Coordinates of C-alpha atoms in Angstrom, one line a residue:
P527 CA 116.8 -14.5 -93.1
P528 CA 118.1 -18.0 -92.5
Y529 CA 117.0 -18.0 -88.9
F530 CA 115.7 -15.9 -86.0
L531 CA 116.8 -15.8 -82.4
L532 CA 114.1 -16.1 -79.7
V533 CA 115.1 -14.6 -76.4
G534 CA 112.4 -16.0 -74.2
I535 CA 111.2 -13.4 -71.7
P536 CA 113.1 -10.2 -72.1
G537 CA 114.2 -8.7 -68.8
L538 CA 113.8 -12.1 -67.0
E539 CA 116.6 -14.0 -68.7
K540 CA 118.1 -15.2 -65.4
E541 CA 114.7 -16.0 -63.8
Q542 CA 113.2 -17.8 -66.8
F543 CA 115.1 -21.1 -65.9
W544 CA 112.8 -21.3 -62.8
I545 CA 109.7 -19.9 -64.6
A546 CA 110.0 -22.9 -67.0
F547 CA 109.0 -25.3 -64.2
P548 CA 105.4 -24.1 -63.7
F549 CA 105.1 -23.8 -67.4
C550 CA 106.3 -27.4 -67.8
L551 CA 103.8 -28.6 -65.2
M552 CA 101.0 -26.7 -67.0
F553 CA 102.0 -28.3 -70.3
A554 CA 102.0 -31.8 -68.7
V555 CA 98.5 -31.3 -67.3
A556 CA 97.3 -29.9 -70.6
V557 CA 98.7 -32.9 -72.6
L558 CA 97.5 -35.6 -70.2
G559 CA 94.1 -34.0 -69.6
N560 CA 93.3 -33.4 -73.3
I561 CA 94.5 -36.8 -74.4
T562 CA 92.3 -38.4 -71.6
L563 CA 89.3 -36.4 -72.8
L564 CA 89.8 -37.5 -76.4
L565 CA 90.2 -41.2 -75.4
V566 CA 87.1 -41.1 -73.1
I567 CA 84.9 -39.4 -75.6
K568 CA 86.1 -41.8 -78.4
T569 CA 85.6 -45.0 -76.4
E570 CA 82.3 -44.1 -74.7
P571 CA 79.3 -44.3 -77.2
S572 CA 77.0 -42.3 -74.8
L573 CA 79.3 -39.3 -75.2
H574 CA 78.9 -39.1 -79.0
E575 CA 76.6 -36.1 -78.6
P576 CA 77.1 -32.5 -80.0
M577 CA 78.5 -31.1 -76.7
Y578 CA 81.1 -33.8 -76.3
L579 CA 82.0 -33.9 -80.0
F580 CA 82.7 -30.1 -79.7
L581 CA 84.7 -30.8 -76.5
A582 CA 86.8 -33.4 -78.4
M583 CA 87.5 -30.8 -81.1
L584 CA 88.5 -28.3 -78.4
A585 CA 90.8 -30.8 -76.8
F586 CA 92.5 -31.6 -80.1
T587 CA 92.9 -27.8 -80.7
D588 CA 94.4 -27.4 -77.2
L589 CA 96.9 -30.2 -77.9
V590 CA 98.1 -28.5 -81.1
L591 CA 98.4 -25.1 -79.4
S592 CA 100.4 -26.3 -76.5
T593 CA 102.7 -28.6 -78.4
S594 CA 103.5 -26.0 -81.1
T595 CA 105.0 -23.7 -78.5
L596 CA 106.0 -25.3 -75.2
P597 CA 108.7 -27.7 -76.4
K598 CA 110.6 -24.9 -78.1
M599 CA 109.9 -22.5 -75.2
L600 CA 111.4 -25.0 -72.7
G601 CA 114.4 -25.4 -74.9
I602 CA 114.9 -21.6 -74.7
F603 CA 114.4 -21.4 -70.9
W604 CA 116.5 -24.5 -70.0
L605 CA 119.0 -25.0 -72.8
G606 CA 119.3 -21.5 -74.3
S607 CA 118.5 -22.9 -77.7
G608 CA 116.6 -19.9 -79.1
E609 CA 117.6 -20.3 -82.7
I610 CA 114.7 -21.1 -85.0
G611 CA 114.8 -21.3 -88.8
F612 CA 112.8 -18.9 -90.9
P613 CA 110.4 -21.6 -92.4
S614 CA 110.0 -23.1 -88.9
C615 CA 109.1 -19.7 -87.5
L616 CA 106.5 -19.2 -90.1
A617 CA 105.1 -22.7 -89.5
Q618 CA 104.9 -22.1 -85.8
M619 CA 103.2 -18.7 -86.4
F620 CA 100.7 -20.4 -88.7
F621 CA 99.7 -23.1 -86.2
I622 CA 99.5 -20.7 -83.3
H623 CA 97.2 -18.2 -84.9
T624 CA 95.2 -20.7 -86.9
F625 CA 94.4 -22.9 -83.9
S626 CA 93.8 -19.8 -81.7
S627 CA 91.0 -18.9 -84.1
V628 CA 89.8 -22.5 -84.1
E629 CA 89.7 -22.4 -80.3
S630 CA 87.6 -19.3 -80.4
G631 CA 85.3 -20.9 -83.0
M632 CA 84.9 -24.0 -80.9
L633 CA 83.9 -21.9 -77.8
M634 CA 81.4 -20.1 -80.0
A635 CA 80.0 -23.5 -81.3
M636 CA 79.7 -24.8 -77.8
A637 CA 77.8 -21.7 -76.7
L638 CA 75.5 -22.2 -79.6
D639 CA 75.0 -25.9 -78.6
R640 CA 74.1 -24.8 -75.0
Y641 CA 71.7 -22.2 -76.3
I642 CA 69.8 -24.8 -78.5
A643 CA 69.9 -27.5 -75.7
I644 CA 68.4 -25.1 -73.1
C645 CA 66.2 -22.8 -75.1
H646 CA 65.0 -25.3 -77.8
P647 CA 65.5 -28.8 -76.2
L648 CA 63.0 -30.6 -78.3
R649 CA 64.8 -29.5 -81.5
H650 CA 68.3 -30.0 -80.3
S651 CA 69.0 -33.4 -81.8
S652 CA 67.4 -32.4 -85.2
I653 CA 69.3 -29.1 -85.4
L654 CA 72.7 -30.3 -84.2
S655 CA 73.0 -33.7 -85.8
V656 CA 76.4 -35.4 -86.0
P657 CA 76.9 -34.3 -89.7
V658 CA 76.1 -30.7 -88.7
V659 CA 78.6 -30.8 -85.8
V660 CA 81.3 -32.1 -88.2
A661 CA 80.4 -29.5 -90.8
L662 CA 80.6 -26.7 -88.1
G663 CA 84.0 -28.0 -86.9
S664 CA 85.3 -28.1 -90.5
L665 CA 84.0 -24.6 -91.2
V666 CA 85.8 -23.2 -88.1
L667 CA 89.1 -24.9 -89.2
V668 CA 88.8 -23.7 -92.8
R669 CA 87.9 -20.2 -91.6
G670 CA 91.1 -20.1 -89.5
V671 CA 93.3 -21.4 -92.3
L672 CA 91.9 -18.9 -94.8
M673 CA 92.2 -15.9 -92.5
V674 CA 95.7 -16.7 -91.1
S675 CA 97.5 -17.9 -94.3
P676 CA 97.7 -14.4 -95.9
V677 CA 99.7 -13.3 -92.8
C678 CA 102.4 -15.9 -93.4
F679 CA 102.5 -15.2 -97.2
I680 CA 102.9 -11.5 -96.7
L681 CA 105.7 -12.0 -94.2
R682 CA 107.4 -14.6 -96.5
R683 CA 107.8 -11.9 -99.2
M684 CA 108.9 -9.1 -97.0
P685 CA 112.6 -8.0 -96.6
F686 CA 114.1 -8.2 -93.2
C687 CA 116.8 -6.1 -91.6
Q688 CA 120.0 -7.3 -90.1
H689 CA 118.4 -7.5 -86.7
H690 CA 117.1 -11.1 -86.3
V691 CA 116.4 -11.2 -82.5
I692 CA 112.7 -11.7 -81.6
S693 CA 111.9 -10.4 -78.1
H694 CA 109.4 -13.2 -77.5
S695 CA 109.2 -16.8 -76.4
Y696 CA 107.7 -17.9 -79.8
C697 CA 107.1 -16.6 -83.3
E698 CA 104.1 -14.3 -82.7
H699 CA 103.0 -12.3 -85.7
M700 CA 103.5 -8.8 -84.4
A701 CA 106.8 -9.7 -82.8
V702 CA 108.1 -10.9 -86.2
V703 CA 106.6 -7.9 -88.1
K704 CA 108.7 -5.5 -86.0
L705 CA 111.9 -7.0 -87.5
A706 CA 110.8 -6.4 -91.1
C707 CA 112.1 -3.5 -93.2
G708 CA 109.9 -1.2 -95.2
D709 CA 106.2 -0.4 -94.8
T710 CA 104.5 -2.8 -92.4
R711 CA 101.1 -1.0 -92.3
V712 CA 99.4 -3.9 -94.3
N713 CA 100.5 -6.3 -91.6
Y714 CA 99.2 -4.1 -88.8
I715 CA 95.9 -3.5 -90.5
Y716 CA 95.3 -7.0 -91.6
G717 CA 96.3 -8.4 -88.2
L718 CA 93.9 -6.1 -86.4
F719 CA 91.2 -7.0 -89.0
V720 CA 91.7 -10.8 -88.3
A721 CA 91.6 -10.3 -84.5
L722 CA 88.4 -8.2 -84.6
S723 CA 86.6 -10.3 -87.2
L724 CA 87.4 -13.6 -85.6
L725 CA 87.7 -13.0 -81.8
G726 CA 85.4 -10.0 -81.9
S727 CA 82.5 -11.7 -83.7
D728 CA 82.9 -14.9 -81.7
T729 CA 82.8 -13.0 -78.4
V730 CA 79.7 -11.2 -79.5
L731 CA 77.9 -14.4 -80.4
I732 CA 79.0 -16.1 -77.2
S733 CA 77.7 -13.1 -75.1
V734 CA 74.3 -13.1 -77.0
S735 CA 73.9 -16.9 -76.5
Y736 CA 74.5 -16.8 -72.8
T737 CA 72.3 -13.7 -72.3
L738 CA 69.4 -15.6 -74.0
I739 CA 70.2 -18.7 -72.0
L740 CA 70.1 -16.7 -68.7
R741 CA 66.7 -15.2 -69.7
V742 CA 65.2 -18.7 -70.3
V743 CA 66.8 -20.2 -67.2
R744 CA 65.4 -17.6 -64.9
R745 CA 61.9 -18.6 -66.0
L746 CA 62.3 -22.3 -65.2
S747 CA 60.0 -23.4 -62.4
S748 CA 62.2 -26.1 -61.0
S749 CA 65.2 -24.9 -58.9
E750 CA 67.0 -28.1 -59.7
A751 CA 66.7 -27.5 -63.4
R752 CA 67.9 -23.9 -62.9
L753 CA 70.9 -25.0 -60.9
K754 CA 71.8 -27.7 -63.5
A755 CA 71.6 -25.1 -66.3
F756 CA 73.7 -22.6 -64.4
N757 CA 76.4 -25.2 -63.6
T758 CA 76.7 -26.2 -67.2
C759 CA 76.9 -22.6 -68.4
A760 CA 79.3 -21.6 -65.6
S761 CA 81.9 -24.1 -67.0
H762 CA 81.7 -22.6 -70.5
V763 CA 81.9 -19.0 -69.2
C764 CA 85.0 -19.8 -67.1
V765 CA 86.7 -21.4 -70.1
S766 CA 85.8 -18.5 -72.3
L767 CA 87.1 -15.9 -69.9
A768 CA 90.4 -17.9 -69.5
F769 CA 90.9 -17.7 -73.2
Y770 CA 89.5 -14.3 -74.2
G771 CA 91.0 -12.3 -71.3
P772 CA 94.7 -13.0 -72.0
A773 CA 94.0 -13.0 -75.8
A774 CA 92.5 -9.5 -75.7
F775 CA 95.4 -8.3 -73.4
T776 CA 98.0 -9.7 -75.8
S777 CA 96.4 -8.3 -78.9
L778 CA 95.9 -4.8 -77.5
A779 CA 99.3 -4.6 -75.7
H780 CA 101.1 -5.1 -79.1
R781 CA 99.4 -2.1 -80.6
F782 CA 98.6 0.3 -77.7
G783 CA 100.4 -1.0 -74.6
Q784 CA 103.8 0.8 -74.9
S785 CA 103.7 1.6 -71.2
I786 CA 103.2 -2.1 -70.2
P787 CA 106.5 -3.8 -69.1
H788 CA 107.7 -6.1 -71.8
H789 CA 108.1 -9.1 -69.6
V790 CA 104.5 -8.8 -68.3
H791 CA 103.3 -8.7 -71.9
I792 CA 105.3 -11.8 -72.8
I793 CA 104.2 -13.8 -69.7
M794 CA 100.6 -13.0 -70.5
A795 CA 101.2 -14.1 -74.1
N796 CA 102.6 -17.4 -72.9
L797 CA 99.6 -17.9 -70.5
Y798 CA 97.2 -17.2 -73.3
L799 CA 98.5 -20.4 -75.0
L800 CA 98.9 -22.5 -71.9
L801 CA 96.1 -21.6 -69.5
P802 CA 93.1 -22.6 -71.6
P803 CA 94.6 -26.0 -72.7
M804 CA 95.3 -26.8 -69.0
L805 CA 92.0 -25.5 -67.6
N806 CA 89.6 -27.0 -70.2
P807 CA 90.0 -30.7 -69.3
I808 CA 90.0 -29.8 -65.6
V809 CA 86.9 -27.6 -65.7
Y810 CA 84.9 -30.0 -68.0
G811 CA 86.1 -33.1 -66.3
V812 CA 85.2 -32.0 -62.8
R813 CA 82.0 -30.1 -63.6
T814 CA 80.5 -32.5 -66.1
K815 CA 78.9 -35.6 -64.3
K816 CA 78.7 -37.7 -67.5
L817 CA 82.4 -37.3 -68.1
R818 CA 83.3 -38.0 -64.5
D819 CA 81.3 -41.2 -64.5
S820 CA 82.9 -42.3 -67.7
V821 CA 86.4 -41.8 -66.3
V822 CA 85.6 -43.5 -63.1

């Protein structure tokens, strides 16, 4: 088809003009906060450590996620410009799903960094050197591109029916698949495989890392050291929950949540791409003393 028509939030067409204002505020905080993080980490040599390099990668990922969806979404909510070309829709889908997987990989890498820093502090600098950090970041990006690209190629070759209206605020994979004619089982199976293999494996590794960290922290003799370790891990756990909670809800609602009101599903899908980019710079900026001191 030459184009699709994004409706925004089905069932809340009249209210979405006002819903756009908090979304716009979240977008502004996300862009300003993540750009600030990138600039501070770049200009401050003392922050050129694995934890902050991973945080810079996470900030860049958040910028791509938020800017690939919010400008078009605000155009739908405020101007009613829901039309999007087929190539643009596929491009938006590619960036959304690729960098969602990159975000998951960055959270997993940061959990690994915290595990090595707390459980093996003497070997931290030798295990996670700058080249290793860059290689891990590159591997996470390549993983996302290789896993998501087949989704776009499959959709590019599928026939579409006359119905071109997407009941969503952006070109989400499953929302576009529902408009395709013919057998879409490959899309459903591969989409579920990607979600389980990427988000599922990263979630398991993050859970194992923090479980091992907690076991080590409980044995620390100094209460001050325990408190510092708990505070550091609490930031990471909060950010992980803000990402994986809405992500799991969105993925499962498409496949098994027929009883969930459609507008609730779409709002959660929007928050899934907006909440982590907004919260990440706030959580890390407020709770990380080294970053606070650098900003001040």
